mmCIF file of C-alpha atoms in Angstrom:
data_model
loop_
_atom_site.group_PDB
_atom_site.id
_atom_site.type_symbol
_atom_site.label_atom_id
_atom_site.label_comp_id
_atom_site.label_asym_id
_atom_site.label_seq_id
_atom_site.Cartn_x
_atom_site.Cartn_y
_atom_site.Cartn_z
ATOM 1 C CA UNK Q 1 11.961 6.630 25.377
ATOM 2 C CA UNK Q 2 8.366 7.458 24.570
ATOM 3 C CA UNK Q 3 6.457 5.229 22.156
ATOM 4 C CA UNK Q 4 6.416 6.825 18.672
ATOM 5 C CA UNK Q 5 3.058 5.315 17.712
ATOM 6 C CA UNK Q 6 1.417 6.768 20.814
ATOM 7 C CA UNK Q 7 2.978 10.149 20.049
ATOM 8 C CA UNK Q 8 1.746 9.944 16.453
ATOM 9 C CA UNK Q 9 -1.798 9.111 17.565
ATOM 10 C CA UNK Q 10 -1.791 11.860 20.186
ATOM 11 C CA UNK Q 11 -0.667 14.375 17.565
ATOM 12 C CA UNK Q 12 -3.521 13.307 15.299
ATOM 13 C CA UNK Q 13 -6.051 13.694 18.092
ATOM 14 C CA UNK Q 14 -4.846 17.216 18.778
ATOM 15 C CA UNK Q 15 -4.961 18.092 15.072
ATOM 16 C CA UNK Q 16 -8.553 16.867 14.886
ATOM 17 C CA UNK Q 17 -9.523 19.066 17.832
ATOM 18 C CA UNK Q 18 -7.686 22.179 16.713
ATOM 19 C CA UNK Q 19 -8.387 25.050 14.350
ATOM 20 C CA UNK Q 20 -4.932 26.466 14.999
ATOM 21 C CA UNK Q 21 -3.116 28.140 17.853
ATOM 22 C CA UNK Q 22 -1.405 26.446 20.784
ATOM 23 C CA UNK Q 23 -3.145 23.101 20.265
ATOM 24 C CA UNK Q 24 -1.822 22.787 16.731
ATOM 25 C CA UNK Q 25 1.638 23.827 17.913
ATOM 26 C CA UNK Q 26 1.498 21.035 20.501
ATOM 27 C CA UNK Q 27 0.468 18.598 17.780
ATOM 28 C CA UNK Q 28 3.433 19.655 15.670
ATOM 29 C CA UNK Q 29 5.825 19.072 18.569
ATOM 30 C CA UNK Q 30 4.427 15.595 19.183
ATOM 31 C CA UNK Q 31 4.548 14.790 15.474
ATOM 32 C CA UNK Q 32 8.181 15.878 15.293
ATOM 33 C CA UNK Q 33 9.049 13.810 18.342
ATOM 34 C CA UNK Q 34 7.497 10.715 16.756
ATOM 35 C CA UNK Q 35 9.229 11.474 13.465
ATOM 36 C CA UNK Q 36 12.592 11.801 15.182
ATOM 37 C CA UNK Q 37 11.949 8.352 16.665
ATOM 38 C CA UNK Q 38 11.690 6.999 13.110
ATOM 39 C CA UNK Q 39 7.909 6.797 12.748
ATOM 40 C CA UNK Q 40 7.427 6.938 8.973
ATOM 41 C CA UNK Q 41 3.911 8.362 9.029
ATOM 42 C CA UNK Q 42 4.909 11.037 11.517
ATOM 43 C CA UNK Q 43 7.926 11.998 9.401
ATOM 44 C CA UNK Q 44 5.681 12.448 6.386
ATOM 45 C CA UNK Q 45 3.018 14.353 8.316
ATOM 46 C CA UNK Q 46 5.551 16.610 10.000
ATOM 47 C CA UNK Q 47 7.041 17.281 6.578
ATOM 48 C CA UNK Q 48 3.610 18.417 5.414
ATOM 49 C CA UNK Q 49 3.202 20.624 8.483
ATOM 50 C CA UNK Q 50 6.533 22.241 7.675
ATOM 51 C CA UNK Q 51 5.681 22.592 3.995
ATOM 52 C CA UNK Q 52 2.431 24.427 4.707
ATOM 53 C CA UNK Q 53 3.296 26.112 8.011
ATOM 54 C CA UNK Q 54 0.729 24.256 10.119
ATOM 55 C CA UNK Q 55 1.547 24.525 13.820
ATOM 56 C CA UNK Q 56 5.135 25.443 13.020
ATOM 57 C CA UNK Q 57 6.982 27.989 10.901
ATOM 58 C CA UNK Q 58 6.937 27.157 7.211
ATOM 59 C CA UNK Q 59 10.233 25.626 6.075
ATOM 60 C CA UNK Q 60 10.579 23.864 2.733
ATOM 61 C CA UNK Q 61 14.174 22.927 3.545
ATOM 62 C CA UNK Q 62 13.121 21.039 6.668
ATOM 63 C CA UNK Q 63 10.078 19.571 4.924
ATOM 64 C CA UNK Q 64 12.413 18.054 2.337
ATOM 65 C CA UNK Q 65 14.473 16.442 5.111
ATOM 66 C CA UNK Q 66 11.448 14.839 6.761
ATOM 67 C CA UNK Q 67 9.968 13.632 3.472
ATOM 68 C CA UNK Q 68 13.367 12.075 2.750
ATOM 69 C CA UNK Q 69 13.210 10.350 6.114
ATOM 70 C CA UNK Q 70 9.697 9.027 5.458
ATOM 71 C CA UNK Q 71 10.748 7.725 2.037
ATOM 72 C CA UNK Q 72 13.832 6.019 3.481
ATOM 73 C CA UNK Q 73 11.611 4.372 6.091
ATOM 74 C CA UNK Q 74 9.588 2.871 3.227
ATOM 75 C CA UNK Q 75 6.451 5.022 3.270
ATOM 76 C CA UNK Q 76 4.979 5.330 -0.216
ATOM 77 C CA UNK Q 77 3.353 8.691 0.526
ATOM 78 C CA UNK Q 78 6.680 10.029 1.742
ATOM 79 C CA UNK Q 79 8.375 8.941 -1.476
ATOM 80 C CA UNK Q 80 5.665 10.712 -3.476
ATOM 81 C CA UNK Q 81 5.975 13.943 -1.504
ATOM 82 C CA UNK Q 82 9.747 13.872 -1.848
ATOM 83 C CA UNK Q 83 9.412 13.267 -5.579
ATOM 84 C CA UNK Q 84 6.961 16.155 -5.861
ATOM 85 C CA UNK Q 85 9.477 18.464 -4.209
ATOM 86 C CA UNK Q 86 12.182 17.407 -6.670
ATOM 87 C CA UNK Q 87 9.827 17.623 -9.654
ATOM 88 C CA UNK Q 88 8.926 21.227 -8.882
ATOM 89 C CA UNK Q 89 12.234 22.370 -7.446
ATOM 90 C CA UNK Q 90 10.926 23.067 -3.940
ATOM 91 C CA UNK Q 91 13.929 23.648 -1.641
ATOM 92 C CA UNK Q 92 16.058 21.793 -4.179
ATOM 93 C CA UNK Q 93 16.983 21.841 -7.848
ATOM 94 C CA UNK Q 94 14.383 20.527 -10.277
ATOM 95 C CA UNK Q 95 15.165 16.915 -11.109
ATOM 96 C CA UNK Q 96 12.542 15.086 -13.143
ATOM 97 C CA UNK Q 97 14.677 11.940 -13.371
ATOM 98 C CA UNK Q 98 14.914 11.632 -9.592
ATOM 99 C CA UNK Q 99 11.247 12.565 -9.216
ATOM 100 C CA UNK Q 100 10.217 9.811 -11.600
ATOM 101 C CA UNK Q 101 12.333 7.287 -9.703
ATOM 102 C CA UNK Q 102 10.744 8.345 -6.412
ATOM 103 C CA UNK Q 103 7.270 8.161 -7.929
ATOM 104 C CA UNK Q 104 8.067 4.616 -9.057
ATOM 105 C CA UNK Q 105 9.018 3.793 -5.472
ATOM 106 C CA UNK Q 106 5.737 5.266 -4.248
ATOM 107 C CA UNK Q 107 3.733 3.522 -6.980
ATOM 108 C CA UNK Q 108 5.106 0.173 -5.802
ATOM 109 C CA UNK Q 109 3.200 0.930 -2.591
ATOM 110 C CA UNK Q 110 0.009 1.731 -4.549
ATOM 111 C CA UNK Q 111 0.181 5.482 -4.026
ATOM 112 C CA UNK Q 112 -2.389 6.807 -6.510
ATOM 113 C CA UNK Q 113 -0.869 10.279 -6.658
ATOM 114 C CA UNK Q 114 2.382 8.709 -7.812
ATOM 115 C CA UNK Q 115 0.576 6.546 -10.369
ATOM 116 C CA UNK Q 116 -1.188 9.615 -11.760
ATOM 117 C CA UNK Q 117 2.063 11.550 -12.107
ATOM 118 C CA UNK Q 118 3.988 8.575 -13.500
ATOM 119 C CA UNK Q 119 1.416 8.095 -16.216
ATOM 120 C CA UNK Q 120 1.755 11.702 -17.277
ATOM 121 C CA UNK Q 121 5.551 11.584 -17.200
ATOM 122 C CA UNK Q 122 5.666 8.355 -19.202
ATOM 123 C CA UNK Q 123 3.184 9.768 -21.709
ATOM 124 C CA UNK Q 124 5.319 12.890 -22.211
ATOM 125 C CA UNK Q 125 8.744 11.321 -21.795
ATOM 126 C CA UNK Q 126 9.494 13.537 -18.800
ATOM 127 C CA UNK Q 127 12.309 12.303 -16.566
ATOM 128 C CA UNK Q 128 12.872 9.243 -18.729
ATOM 129 C CA UNK Q 129 11.765 7.459 -21.868
ATOM 130 C CA UNK Q 130 8.411 8.131 -23.477
ATOM 131 C CA UNK Q 131 6.368 4.963 -23.051
ATOM 132 C CA UNK Q 132 2.682 5.085 -23.933
ATOM 133 C CA UNK Q 133 2.028 1.505 -22.819
ATOM 134 C CA UNK Q 134 3.624 2.171 -19.428
ATOM 135 C CA UNK Q 135 1.545 5.333 -19.029
ATOM 136 C CA UNK Q 136 -1.645 3.408 -19.644
ATOM 137 C CA UNK Q 137 -0.450 0.712 -17.273
ATOM 138 C CA UNK Q 138 0.140 3.175 -14.448
ATOM 139 C CA UNK Q 139 -3.252 4.776 -14.950
ATOM 140 C CA UNK Q 140 -4.994 1.404 -15.177
ATOM 141 C CA UNK Q 141 -3.482 0.411 -11.842
ATOM 142 C CA UNK Q 142 -4.569 3.716 -10.342
ATOM 143 C CA UNK Q 143 -8.084 3.409 -11.749
ATOM 144 C CA UNK Q 144 -8.408 -0.101 -10.327
ATOM 145 C CA UNK Q 145 -7.466 1.369 -6.964
ATOM 146 C CA UNK Q 146 -10.441 3.721 -7.318
ATOM 147 C CA UNK Q 147 -8.754 6.887 -8.532
ATOM 148 C CA UNK Q 148 -11.000 8.957 -10.787
ATOM 149 C CA UNK Q 149 -8.101 10.989 -12.225
ATOM 150 C CA UNK Q 150 -6.456 7.848 -13.586
ATOM 151 C CA UNK Q 151 -9.720 6.638 -15.111
ATOM 152 C CA UNK Q 152 -10.225 10.071 -16.679
ATOM 153 C CA UNK Q 153 -6.696 10.085 -18.101
ATOM 154 C CA UNK Q 154 -7.331 6.688 -19.682
ATOM 155 C CA UNK Q 155 -10.406 8.160 -21.308
ATOM 156 C CA UNK Q 156 -8.322 11.010 -22.743
ATOM 157 C CA UNK Q 157 -5.606 8.613 -23.911
ATOM 158 C CA UNK Q 158 -8.093 6.365 -25.688
ATOM 159 C CA UNK Q 159 -10.025 9.237 -27.235
ATOM 160 C CA UNK Q 160 -6.856 10.904 -28.490
ATOM 161 C CA UNK Q 161 -5.145 7.744 -29.636
ATOM 162 C CA UNK Q 162 -1.987 8.376 -27.650
ATOM 163 C CA UNK Q 163 0.232 5.401 -28.417
ATOM 164 C CA UNK Q 164 -2.566 3.475 -30.106
ATOM 165 C CA UNK Q 165 -5.398 4.099 -32.580
ATOM 166 C CA UNK Q 166 -8.275 6.133 -31.097
ATOM 167 C CA UNK Q 167 -10.890 3.971 -29.423
ATOM 168 C CA UNK Q 168 -14.006 5.963 -28.635
ATOM 169 C CA UNK Q 169 -15.820 3.032 -27.037
ATOM 170 C CA UNK Q 170 -13.003 2.403 -24.582
ATOM 171 C CA UNK Q 171 -12.673 6.140 -23.980
ATOM 172 C CA UNK Q 172 -16.394 6.389 -23.238
ATOM 173 C CA UNK Q 173 -16.169 3.414 -20.869
ATOM 174 C CA UNK Q 174 -13.299 4.988 -18.951
ATOM 175 C CA UNK Q 175 -15.061 8.344 -18.761
ATOM 176 C CA UNK Q 176 -18.108 6.554 -17.368
ATOM 177 C CA UNK Q 177 -15.892 4.926 -14.768
ATOM 178 C CA UNK Q 178 -14.259 8.247 -13.951
ATOM 179 C CA UNK Q 179 -17.706 9.793 -13.501
ATOM 180 C CA UNK Q 180 -18.692 7.018 -11.087
ATOM 181 C CA UNK Q 181 -15.486 7.679 -9.175
ATOM 182 C CA UNK Q 182 -16.391 11.353 -8.813
ATOM 183 C CA UNK Q 183 -14.214 12.966 -11.481
ATOM 184 C CA UNK Q 184 -15.760 16.336 -12.292
ATOM 185 C CA UNK Q 185 -14.394 16.530 -15.841
ATOM 186 C CA UNK Q 186 -15.815 13.188 -16.978
ATOM 187 C CA UNK Q 187 -19.409 14.329 -17.720
ATOM 188 C CA UNK Q 188 -18.120 17.015 -20.100
ATOM 189 C CA UNK Q 189 -16.008 14.485 -22.010
ATOM 190 C CA UNK Q 190 -18.928 12.068 -22.234
ATOM 191 C CA UNK Q 191 -21.040 14.876 -23.689
ATOM 192 C CA UNK Q 192 -18.341 15.555 -26.313
ATOM 193 C CA UNK Q 193 -18.191 11.907 -27.389
ATOM 194 C CA UNK Q 194 -21.914 11.209 -27.747
ATOM 195 C CA UNK Q 195 -22.391 13.109 -31.043
ATOM 196 C CA UNK Q 196 -19.580 11.168 -32.751
ATOM 197 C CA UNK Q 197 -20.729 7.716 -31.585
ATOM 198 C CA UNK Q 198 -23.616 5.573 -32.679
ATOM 199 C CA UNK Q 199 -26.156 4.303 -30.168
ATOM 200 C CA UNK Q 200 -24.760 0.792 -30.588
ATOM 201 C CA UNK Q 201 -21.246 2.040 -29.831
ATOM 202 C CA UNK Q 202 -22.491 3.814 -26.716
ATOM 203 C CA UNK Q 203 -24.287 0.674 -25.567
ATOM 204 C CA UNK Q 204 -21.107 -1.346 -26.162
ATOM 205 C CA UNK Q 205 -19.148 1.200 -24.140
ATOM 206 C CA UNK Q 206 -21.667 1.022 -21.308
ATOM 207 C CA UNK Q 207 -21.281 -2.751 -21.319
ATOM 208 C CA UNK Q 208 -17.510 -2.367 -21.146
ATOM 209 C CA UNK Q 209 -17.902 -0.082 -18.158
ATOM 210 C CA UNK Q 210 -20.094 -2.617 -16.378
ATOM 211 C CA UNK Q 211 -17.522 -5.326 -17.068
ATOM 212 C CA UNK Q 212 -14.786 -3.167 -15.588
ATOM 213 C CA UNK Q 213 -16.888 -2.631 -12.431
ATOM 214 C CA UNK Q 214 -13.957 -0.849 -10.799
ATOM 215 C CA UNK Q 215 -16.098 1.609 -8.899
ATOM 216 C CA UNK Q 216 -18.075 -1.254 -7.384
ATOM 217 C CA UNK Q 217 -14.924 -2.872 -5.944
#
């Protein structure tokens, strides 16, 4: 039996060298071989290759199977991708409840995509109960992991008062953090807030942002 980790690494090397064609097809074969030997990362990557038709014919049905395998092997990214398929009804019926459960599994492994989606679902009550505090909690965890989308969403939640009174200073601080983390929408939101805040409030918000110091971590 060939070593699945070596197969996985060889597939990655080929993918890095290739812009398509026979080399990418070879990479897909190696990735599948590693996946079939229960390599979680390979199962997830081969699922993505199937989902987007990279090096192999596009097949959402087979992608779903390999994402399922990756999730069962404990890979957070695999659980997220499987949840995404169920959320959007890709090769399966739409199931927001199952998607939310899979995102929770992925979030336990600090998958920031899952944390972003969970926050939105909790905020809206999609796939389960509406829970504003949980939504903020998911996004706070994601922001602390360096995700600019989560920081931006916290800015929106605080500015809009979703689940709590509006807090422009906290919103401004989160938008500042999102901007530092590269979120492209944050500068526009900061511009919108400045006219409705005093200079002292802005300075307080800037201090809050420095105290967070997420982007420096």
